[in-house]
């Protein structure tokens, strides 16, 4: 098994209730017919896992680093057999999309349908940016704009005509402002585009939007990747300096007129002290956006990891009775999915009583944009909690016990159980690049066993401590399939790699789990979302 980079995600239809053809399947068929490569389907955000697919997950802790590699569903809000059967879900996005040509840069991406929805409404802007510096070319065409988001495609090519998508470090040098230079949009994420693809940027527009916005880029440095320097006998990064500065203006009056905004004031606090405030619902031709603020009371904040806002997530479903729509979001059941666009704004966290601003935008293929009766139902949430628990490990005893028992070491916490059966020393390459740590040699201790988890494995942090008090980072690896009937997911080939711990370090040490991504389901909150009188783009 080889880990891949981290992504927030693909959207999956709810297979148990769907009637319409699978959009992902359609894209694959089109790709086969035309022989064109699709965007990477792998996710760089392992936090959102999907069933029937293998995802490799990586997290770095404070005292330790952990990597969890999983495949399959991991969270059920409830057991299907315990609930009345849900009615079949009708196809959504009921208005047929216009049969218009789609630019090549968007044709085989998930934005082809977005283009078809927005182009006839005058919500596609072509700034006609074409910059060539030393043979390195930047093109910006067909910017998709609605009241909620702006999607900008940046086509980047090298002198030999190859595509380039290595501007990640430069993303902070692209700004969307008003004419006076004030920021009016924040970088959001498209959950359907995976990997480190940076040529297509999603900006979520703020609540107050001027009639004219300025998009300005000051791109200078291109990282061309690593090459082998035969003189130095090492790999070196190759950087190229270019002048890819650009600026263009977008008239937002049409986008603002073709939207419906409803302010909200719905608040709920969970028994553990997590507070959710719904602030706004925005409908556009390209999706429905729900804005929430998330904050913690003092007691819960004292328990959580300092980076809780990066890793916490809410699980919920929405119900639309009149169209028989039932959609589950952000969970890990096989029939779950993610919002189309997501924004996680941390800018207010450092203030007193700071809060996380969270936005979820649902695609019209998942949630009908003209639905009047939408019910939001909270199913649960996950949040990283600092909670240490340890178990003493005696390798000599494990070896002796293994002659009589299948599993010789047990670890239990918060309903999670890990049973270790054996150990070995593997010639493991260092896969974690942690600052101020140096692992000499390549052989590390590996504990092997089976894990049964009620909580989200993502976010687990482990550390091993030898008899002298020295800490060793732990990398967790394994695969999992569908959750069992008890809503637990099983890692049948669990491996804990204790980096740097060798035979000479001794046979006794302490294995400690320092943080758990706790899953809470003791919630009770339903909200009927605002309706509307008319949708301007349907007139």
XYZ file of C-alpha atoms in Angstrom:
539
model
C 0.000 0.000 0.000
C 1.316 3.376 -0.930
C -0.023 6.538 0.683
C -1.140 9.405 -1.495
C -1.416 13.075 -0.682
C -4.158 14.541 1.490
C -7.561 16.008 0.030
C -10.859 17.117 1.437
C -13.130 14.668 -1.771
C -15.326 13.121 -4.369
C -19.086 13.559 -4.304
C -20.937 10.259 -4.387
C -24.616 9.889 -5.115
C -26.761 8.042 -2.620
C -26.782 4.661 -4.360
C -29.557 3.219 -2.231
C -31.979 5.947 -3.306
C -30.853 7.163 -6.670
C -32.686 6.833 -9.947
C -30.646 9.111 -12.148
C -27.459 7.937 -13.946
C -24.257 8.336 -11.941
C -22.576 11.605 -12.978
C -19.171 10.179 -12.118
C -19.834 7.184 -14.356
C -20.884 9.512 -17.173
C -17.639 11.453 -16.889
C -15.656 8.236 -17.086
C -17.546 7.124 -20.188
C -16.899 10.481 -21.846
C -13.250 10.226 -20.943
C -13.037 6.779 -22.542
C -14.786 7.938 -25.675
C -12.639 10.983 -26.229
C -9.385 9.620 -24.858
C -8.920 12.647 -22.635
C -7.429 12.472 -19.152
C -9.705 13.523 -16.350
C -8.735 15.483 -13.296
C -7.232 13.388 -10.548
C -9.830 11.494 -8.572
C -7.702 11.165 -5.483
C -8.380 13.326 -2.508
C -5.825 15.413 -0.736
C -8.198 15.766 2.232
C -8.466 12.392 3.910
C -10.730 13.926 6.504
C -13.642 13.048 4.242
C -13.629 9.364 3.433
C -15.879 7.618 0.938
C -16.874 3.997 0.660
C -15.752 1.493 -1.984
C -12.550 3.450 -2.469
C -9.144 3.298 -0.821
C -7.932 6.555 0.686
C -4.670 7.103 2.459
C -4.720 9.515 5.352
C -2.088 11.516 7.095
C -2.103 13.643 10.241
C 0.752 15.237 12.156
C 0.467 15.549 15.951
C 2.189 17.707 18.555
C 3.999 14.969 20.450
C 3.663 12.417 17.683
C 2.720 12.019 14.070
C 0.048 9.642 12.888
C -0.944 8.388 9.482
C -4.209 6.560 9.098
C -4.766 4.790 5.821
C -8.335 3.753 5.283
C -10.685 2.548 2.615
C -14.409 2.581 2.809
C -17.151 4.062 4.922
C -16.443 4.947 8.528
C -19.475 6.655 10.049
C -23.166 5.842 10.209
C -25.540 8.389 11.694
C -28.027 5.569 12.222
C -28.478 1.967 11.189
C -30.563 1.565 8.046
C -32.396 -1.495 9.304
C -33.532 0.365 12.420
C -35.315 3.097 10.471
C -38.396 2.990 8.249
C -37.500 2.626 4.601
C -36.968 6.000 2.951
C -38.838 6.740 -0.290
C -36.889 6.615 -3.507
C -35.149 9.866 -4.364
C -36.209 11.453 -7.610
C -33.663 12.912 -9.980
C -32.828 16.515 -9.153
C -31.587 19.401 -11.292
C -34.830 18.812 -13.138
C -34.457 21.621 -15.651
C -32.470 20.209 -18.596
C -29.109 21.851 -19.116
C -28.720 23.737 -22.402
C -26.902 21.916 -25.163
C -24.104 24.431 -25.614
C -20.393 23.907 -26.323
C -18.122 23.846 -23.264
C -14.539 25.208 -23.405
C -11.855 22.540 -23.468
C -10.460 23.695 -20.115
C -13.793 22.810 -18.477
C -15.236 20.182 -20.794
C -14.042 17.090 -18.952
C -14.129 18.517 -15.438
C -16.934 18.719 -12.930
C -17.436 22.336 -13.984
C -18.950 21.497 -17.369
C -22.475 21.502 -15.926
C -21.706 24.645 -13.923
C -20.722 26.354 -17.166
C -23.956 25.265 -18.852
C -26.030 26.667 -15.996
C -24.256 30.007 -15.824
C -23.336 30.850 -19.422
C -26.917 31.522 -20.701
C -27.462 33.843 -17.724
C -24.465 36.022 -18.554
C -22.521 34.728 -15.554
C -19.392 33.624 -17.419
C -16.691 36.285 -17.825
C -13.684 36.043 -20.137
C -10.939 38.426 -18.944
C -8.739 37.249 -21.848
C -5.526 37.023 -19.811
C -2.671 35.564 -21.861
C 0.832 36.106 -20.455
C 4.012 34.614 -21.890
C 7.266 35.059 -19.983
C 10.329 33.059 -21.081
C 7.997 30.539 -22.716
C 5.985 29.976 -19.546
C 2.374 30.824 -20.345
C -0.570 31.735 -18.145
C -4.097 31.913 -19.564
C -7.271 32.884 -17.700
C -10.534 32.472 -19.574
C -14.157 31.679 -18.760
C -14.437 32.735 -15.126
C -17.680 31.397 -13.619
C -19.392 33.902 -11.355
C -22.561 33.869 -9.278
C -23.582 35.668 -6.086
C -21.942 32.985 -3.976
C -18.725 31.927 -5.728
C -16.201 32.742 -8.408
C -14.390 29.914 -10.216
C -11.199 30.902 -12.027
C -9.366 28.479 -14.315
C -5.651 29.148 -14.773
C -4.079 27.296 -17.692
C -0.331 27.081 -17.083
C 2.130 25.660 -19.599
C 5.912 25.303 -19.825
C 8.062 26.170 -22.875
C 7.745 22.576 -24.094
C 3.952 22.793 -23.949
C 3.465 20.670 -20.864
C 0.817 21.579 -18.318
C 1.912 23.011 -15.001
C 0.072 23.121 -11.690
C 2.737 24.022 -9.151
C 1.523 27.418 -7.998
C 0.411 26.249 -4.587
C 2.805 28.509 -2.688
C 1.667 31.457 -4.812
C -2.055 31.181 -4.088
C -1.822 33.807 -1.379
C -0.743 36.312 -4.029
C -4.129 36.233 -5.789
C -6.676 38.669 -4.371
C -10.333 39.465 -4.976
C -11.054 42.972 -3.727
C -13.274 45.997 -4.179
C -11.981 49.011 -6.091
C -10.396 50.331 -2.887
C -8.436 47.158 -2.244
C -10.555 45.621 0.529
C -10.831 41.824 0.411
C -14.292 40.659 -0.680
C -13.750 36.909 -1.117
C -12.008 33.983 0.588
C -10.410 30.938 -0.966
C -12.797 27.968 -0.730
C -12.472 24.365 -1.814
C -14.119 22.324 -4.539
C -14.628 18.897 -3.003
C -14.929 17.226 -6.406
C -11.430 18.110 -7.629
C -8.769 16.020 -5.969
C -5.058 16.123 -5.344
C -2.872 19.209 -5.493
C -4.607 20.669 -8.550
C -4.145 24.420 -8.285
C -5.065 25.647 -11.726
C -8.732 26.026 -10.794
C -9.434 28.320 -7.853
C -12.706 28.725 -5.952
C -13.394 32.008 -4.160
C -16.414 32.399 -1.908
C -17.716 35.934 -1.938
C -18.357 37.719 1.348
C -21.732 38.913 2.567
C -21.258 42.462 1.293
C -20.348 42.478 -2.397
C -19.690 45.654 -4.409
C -20.983 46.045 -7.941
C -17.408 45.930 -9.237
C -14.705 43.550 -7.978
C -11.043 43.462 -8.914
C -9.106 40.211 -9.367
C -5.385 40.782 -9.028
C -2.511 38.311 -9.223
C 1.160 38.874 -8.465
C 2.616 35.497 -9.419
C 6.394 35.270 -9.506
C 7.791 31.867 -8.538
C 7.165 28.565 -10.292
C 8.322 25.378 -8.599
C 9.175 22.932 -11.358
C 9.677 20.003 -9.026
C 12.800 18.075 -8.140
C 15.649 17.005 -10.387
C 18.751 14.938 -9.660
C 21.996 16.918 -9.452
C 24.758 14.474 -10.392
C 27.478 16.747 -9.033
C 25.862 17.119 -5.633
C 24.428 13.582 -5.798
C 21.128 14.743 -4.440
C 17.687 15.901 -5.542
C 17.300 19.655 -5.850
C 14.217 21.814 -6.250
C 14.108 23.753 -9.485
C 12.474 27.165 -9.330
C 11.739 29.569 -12.170
C 11.062 33.267 -11.699
C 8.453 34.755 -14.037
C 6.285 37.841 -14.163
C 2.738 36.593 -14.268
C 1.114 39.729 -12.902
C -2.476 40.315 -13.980
C -5.553 42.287 -13.073
C -9.101 42.331 -14.349
C -12.490 43.651 -13.294
C -15.778 41.768 -12.912
C -19.194 43.429 -12.930
C -21.218 41.732 -10.187
C -24.588 43.424 -10.773
C -26.030 40.548 -12.809
C -24.762 37.902 -10.382
C -26.236 39.787 -7.425
C -29.600 40.173 -9.133
C -29.838 36.438 -9.872
C -29.744 35.223 -6.293
C -31.970 34.892 -3.248
C -30.486 35.563 0.198
C -32.180 34.804 3.512
C -30.638 35.747 6.837
C -31.105 33.197 9.632
C -30.927 33.162 13.408
C -31.100 29.509 14.422
C -28.872 28.377 17.282
C -28.174 25.036 18.915
C -25.690 23.938 21.601
C -24.782 20.261 21.944
C -24.608 18.618 25.380
C -20.780 18.755 25.163
C -20.752 22.506 24.535
C -20.370 22.916 20.772
C -22.536 25.790 19.527
C -23.892 26.055 15.974
C -25.367 29.285 14.601
C -27.043 29.266 11.200
C -26.606 32.737 9.735
C -27.616 32.664 6.072
C -29.031 30.651 3.178
C -28.041 31.758 -0.332
C -29.633 30.336 -3.482
C -28.011 30.809 -6.878
C -28.506 29.051 -10.229
C -25.436 26.968 -9.426
C -26.243 25.754 -5.933
C -27.607 26.426 -2.456
C -25.228 27.667 0.256
C -25.724 27.346 4.007
C -23.555 29.475 6.322
C -22.893 28.504 9.933
C -20.723 29.705 12.797
C -19.175 27.112 15.113
C -17.902 27.950 18.598
C -17.033 26.074 21.796
C -17.816 26.777 25.417
C -14.900 27.039 27.842
C -15.249 23.480 29.112
C -15.126 21.893 25.663
C -12.378 24.227 24.451
C -10.215 23.073 27.357
C -10.524 19.487 26.116
C -9.897 19.882 22.401
C -6.767 19.998 20.317
C -5.475 23.478 19.501
C -6.191 22.882 15.803
C -9.749 21.712 16.423
C -11.229 23.989 13.771
C -9.155 22.361 11.031
C -10.415 18.889 11.821
C -13.900 19.214 13.312
C -16.795 18.386 11.060
C -20.575 18.199 11.247
C -22.598 15.304 9.881
C -26.131 16.033 8.764
C -28.814 15.149 6.281
C -31.413 17.221 4.493
C -34.955 16.195 3.628
C -37.187 17.616 0.892
C -40.555 15.854 1.174
C -42.137 17.287 -1.958
C -39.411 15.851 -4.210
C -38.560 12.811 -2.057
C -34.987 13.989 -1.641
C -32.977 12.627 1.247
C -29.303 13.542 1.235
C -26.637 12.705 3.824
C -23.563 14.928 4.051
C -20.074 14.665 5.557
C -20.566 11.250 7.102
C -18.806 8.068 6.145
C -21.649 5.784 5.245
C -21.671 4.319 1.746
C -24.554 6.619 0.786
C -23.021 9.848 1.999
C -21.562 12.765 0.083
C -19.980 16.163 0.507
C -21.065 19.652 -0.298
C -19.921 20.864 -3.709
C -17.979 23.841 -2.337
C -16.767 24.217 1.224
C -15.332 27.168 3.120
C -13.623 26.879 6.500
C -12.801 30.432 7.611
C -10.474 30.533 10.639
C -9.933 34.303 10.630
C -11.977 34.934 13.802
C -10.691 32.025 15.879
C -8.024 34.019 17.718
C -10.502 36.584 18.978
C -12.109 36.231 22.406
C -14.739 33.548 22.073
C -13.588 33.117 18.492
C -15.621 31.056 16.077
C -15.168 28.989 12.949
C -17.149 30.187 9.941
C -18.319 27.195 7.927
C -20.116 27.192 4.575
C -21.597 24.241 2.681
C -22.791 24.668 -0.918
C -24.941 21.893 -2.388
C -24.853 21.131 -6.083
C -28.178 21.200 -7.985
C -27.618 17.560 -8.940
C -27.874 16.713 -5.238
C -30.294 19.303 -3.872
C -32.950 20.886 -6.057
C -32.298 24.634 -6.096
C -36.000 25.485 -6.387
C -37.088 23.301 -3.463
C -39.214 25.310 -1.042
C -39.335 22.974 1.946
C -35.846 21.913 2.980
C -35.300 20.446 6.431
C -31.785 20.351 7.898
C -31.201 17.566 10.463
C -27.983 17.393 12.475
C -26.749 13.792 12.863
C -23.532 14.346 14.789
C -20.083 15.842 14.684
C -16.428 14.966 15.173
C -13.807 17.010 16.976
C -10.210 16.213 18.047
C -10.057 15.791 21.815
C -6.869 15.701 23.878
C -7.336 12.601 25.968
C -4.298 10.528 26.870
C -4.427 6.830 27.570
C -1.504 4.447 27.568
C -0.663 0.789 27.707
C 2.587 -0.808 28.739
C 4.274 -2.946 26.104
C 6.601 -5.844 26.916
C 7.857 -7.390 23.690
C 9.261 -10.449 25.457
C 5.870 -11.137 27.029
C 4.161 -10.617 23.687
C 6.428 -13.217 22.126
C 5.668 -15.756 24.851
C 1.926 -15.079 24.915
C 1.711 -15.351 21.145
C 2.368 -19.069 21.513
C -0.982 -19.459 23.305
C -3.198 -16.534 22.262
C -4.169 -14.936 18.970
C -4.070 -11.394 20.354
C -1.605 -10.631 23.099
C -1.982 -6.883 23.772
C -5.204 -4.913 24.184
C -5.846 -1.141 24.076
C -9.314 0.329 24.747
C -10.529 3.938 24.782
C -13.891 5.657 24.070
C -15.353 2.452 22.670
C -12.365 1.883 20.377
C -10.443 -1.377 20.771
C -7.061 -2.355 19.343
C -5.795 -5.932 19.641
C -2.155 -6.521 18.739
C -1.121 -9.999 17.683
C 2.568 -9.724 16.836
C 5.475 -7.415 16.152
C 8.488 -7.208 13.901
C 11.241 -4.837 12.815
C 10.717 -3.526 9.327
C 13.212 -1.726 7.096
C 10.767 1.174 6.918
C 11.704 4.265 4.987
C 11.025 7.504 6.837
C 7.671 8.657 5.493
C 7.112 11.432 7.994
C 9.160 14.589 7.577
C 8.868 16.148 11.013
C 10.845 19.216 12.023
C 13.649 18.804 14.539
C 13.534 15.013 14.359
C 16.201 12.781 12.911
C 15.668 9.064 12.439
C 18.927 7.243 11.902
C 18.796 3.922 10.145
C 15.853 2.359 8.382
C 14.630 -0.426 10.698
C 11.740 0.415 13.045
C 9.481 -1.554 15.356
C 6.072 -2.410 13.909
C 3.121 -3.643 15.989
C 0.486 -5.566 14.026
C -3.123 -6.319 14.876
C -6.805 -5.463 14.412
C -8.682 -2.298 15.383
C -12.407 -1.769 15.996
C -13.308 1.927 16.068
C -16.434 3.848 17.034
C -14.684 7.193 16.614
C -13.153 8.683 13.497
C -9.667 7.218 13.097
C -8.609 10.335 11.260
C -6.962 12.620 13.755
C -5.659 9.869 16.030
C -2.281 10.797 17.499
C 0.024 8.250 19.092
C 3.461 8.308 20.662
C 5.781 5.643 22.079
C 7.940 6.397 25.151
C 10.948 4.281 26.122
C 12.249 3.646 29.634
C 14.376 6.801 29.490
C 11.428 9.010 28.617
C 12.389 9.477 24.976
C 9.430 9.825 22.609
C 9.101 8.151 19.219
C 6.575 9.235 16.570
C 4.062 6.606 15.544
C 2.676 6.099 12.056
C -0.643 4.246 11.864
C -1.510 2.268 8.751
C -4.314 -0.038 7.687
C -7.386 -0.543 5.524
C -11.065 -0.811 6.319
C -14.237 -1.784 4.488
C -17.877 -1.010 5.232
C -18.900 -0.380 8.852
C -20.385 -3.340 10.675
C -23.906 -3.613 12.087
C -22.801 -1.873 15.279
C -21.729 1.173 13.266
C -18.076 0.394 13.945
C -15.424 0.155 11.305
C -12.758 -2.499 11.358
C -9.101 -2.118 10.459
C -8.104 -5.734 9.957
C -4.476 -5.102 9.016
C -3.629 -2.388 11.536
C 0.060 -1.523 11.828
C 1.666 0.934 14.195
C 5.132 1.869 12.957
C 7.216 3.283 15.783
C 9.786 5.274 13.862
C 13.313 5.117 15.207
C 12.590 2.432 17.811
C 15.116 -0.356 17.190
C 16.030 -3.620 18.890
C 18.743 -1.947 20.944
C 16.173 0.423 22.459
C 14.875 -2.394 24.636
C 11.820 -4.571 24.917
C 9.683 -2.439 27.242
C 8.060 0.884 26.469
C 4.775 2.763 26.807
C 2.370 3.194 23.901
C 0.184 6.277 24.351
C -2.756 7.636 22.371
C -2.680 11.391 22.959
C -5.625 12.665 20.879
C -8.807 11.160 19.512
C -11.106 12.538 16.839
C -14.198 11.937 18.984
C -17.477 11.317 17.270
C -20.534 12.635 19.078
C -24.054 11.613 18.124
C -26.015 12.867 21.143
C -27.583 15.719 19.185
C -31.162 16.820 18.581
C -31.548 19.676 16.106
C -33.788 20.117 13.092
C -34.240 23.353 11.165
C -36.683 24.196 8.383
C -34.600 26.333 6.042
C -36.016 29.574 4.585
C -38.173 29.386 1.491
C -38.712 32.031 -1.220
C -41.398 33.710 -3.304
C -39.638 33.483 -6.668
C -36.255 32.670 -8.176
C -35.082 35.469 -10.471
C -33.177 33.249 -12.884
C -36.335 31.231 -13.627
C -38.368 34.255 -14.726
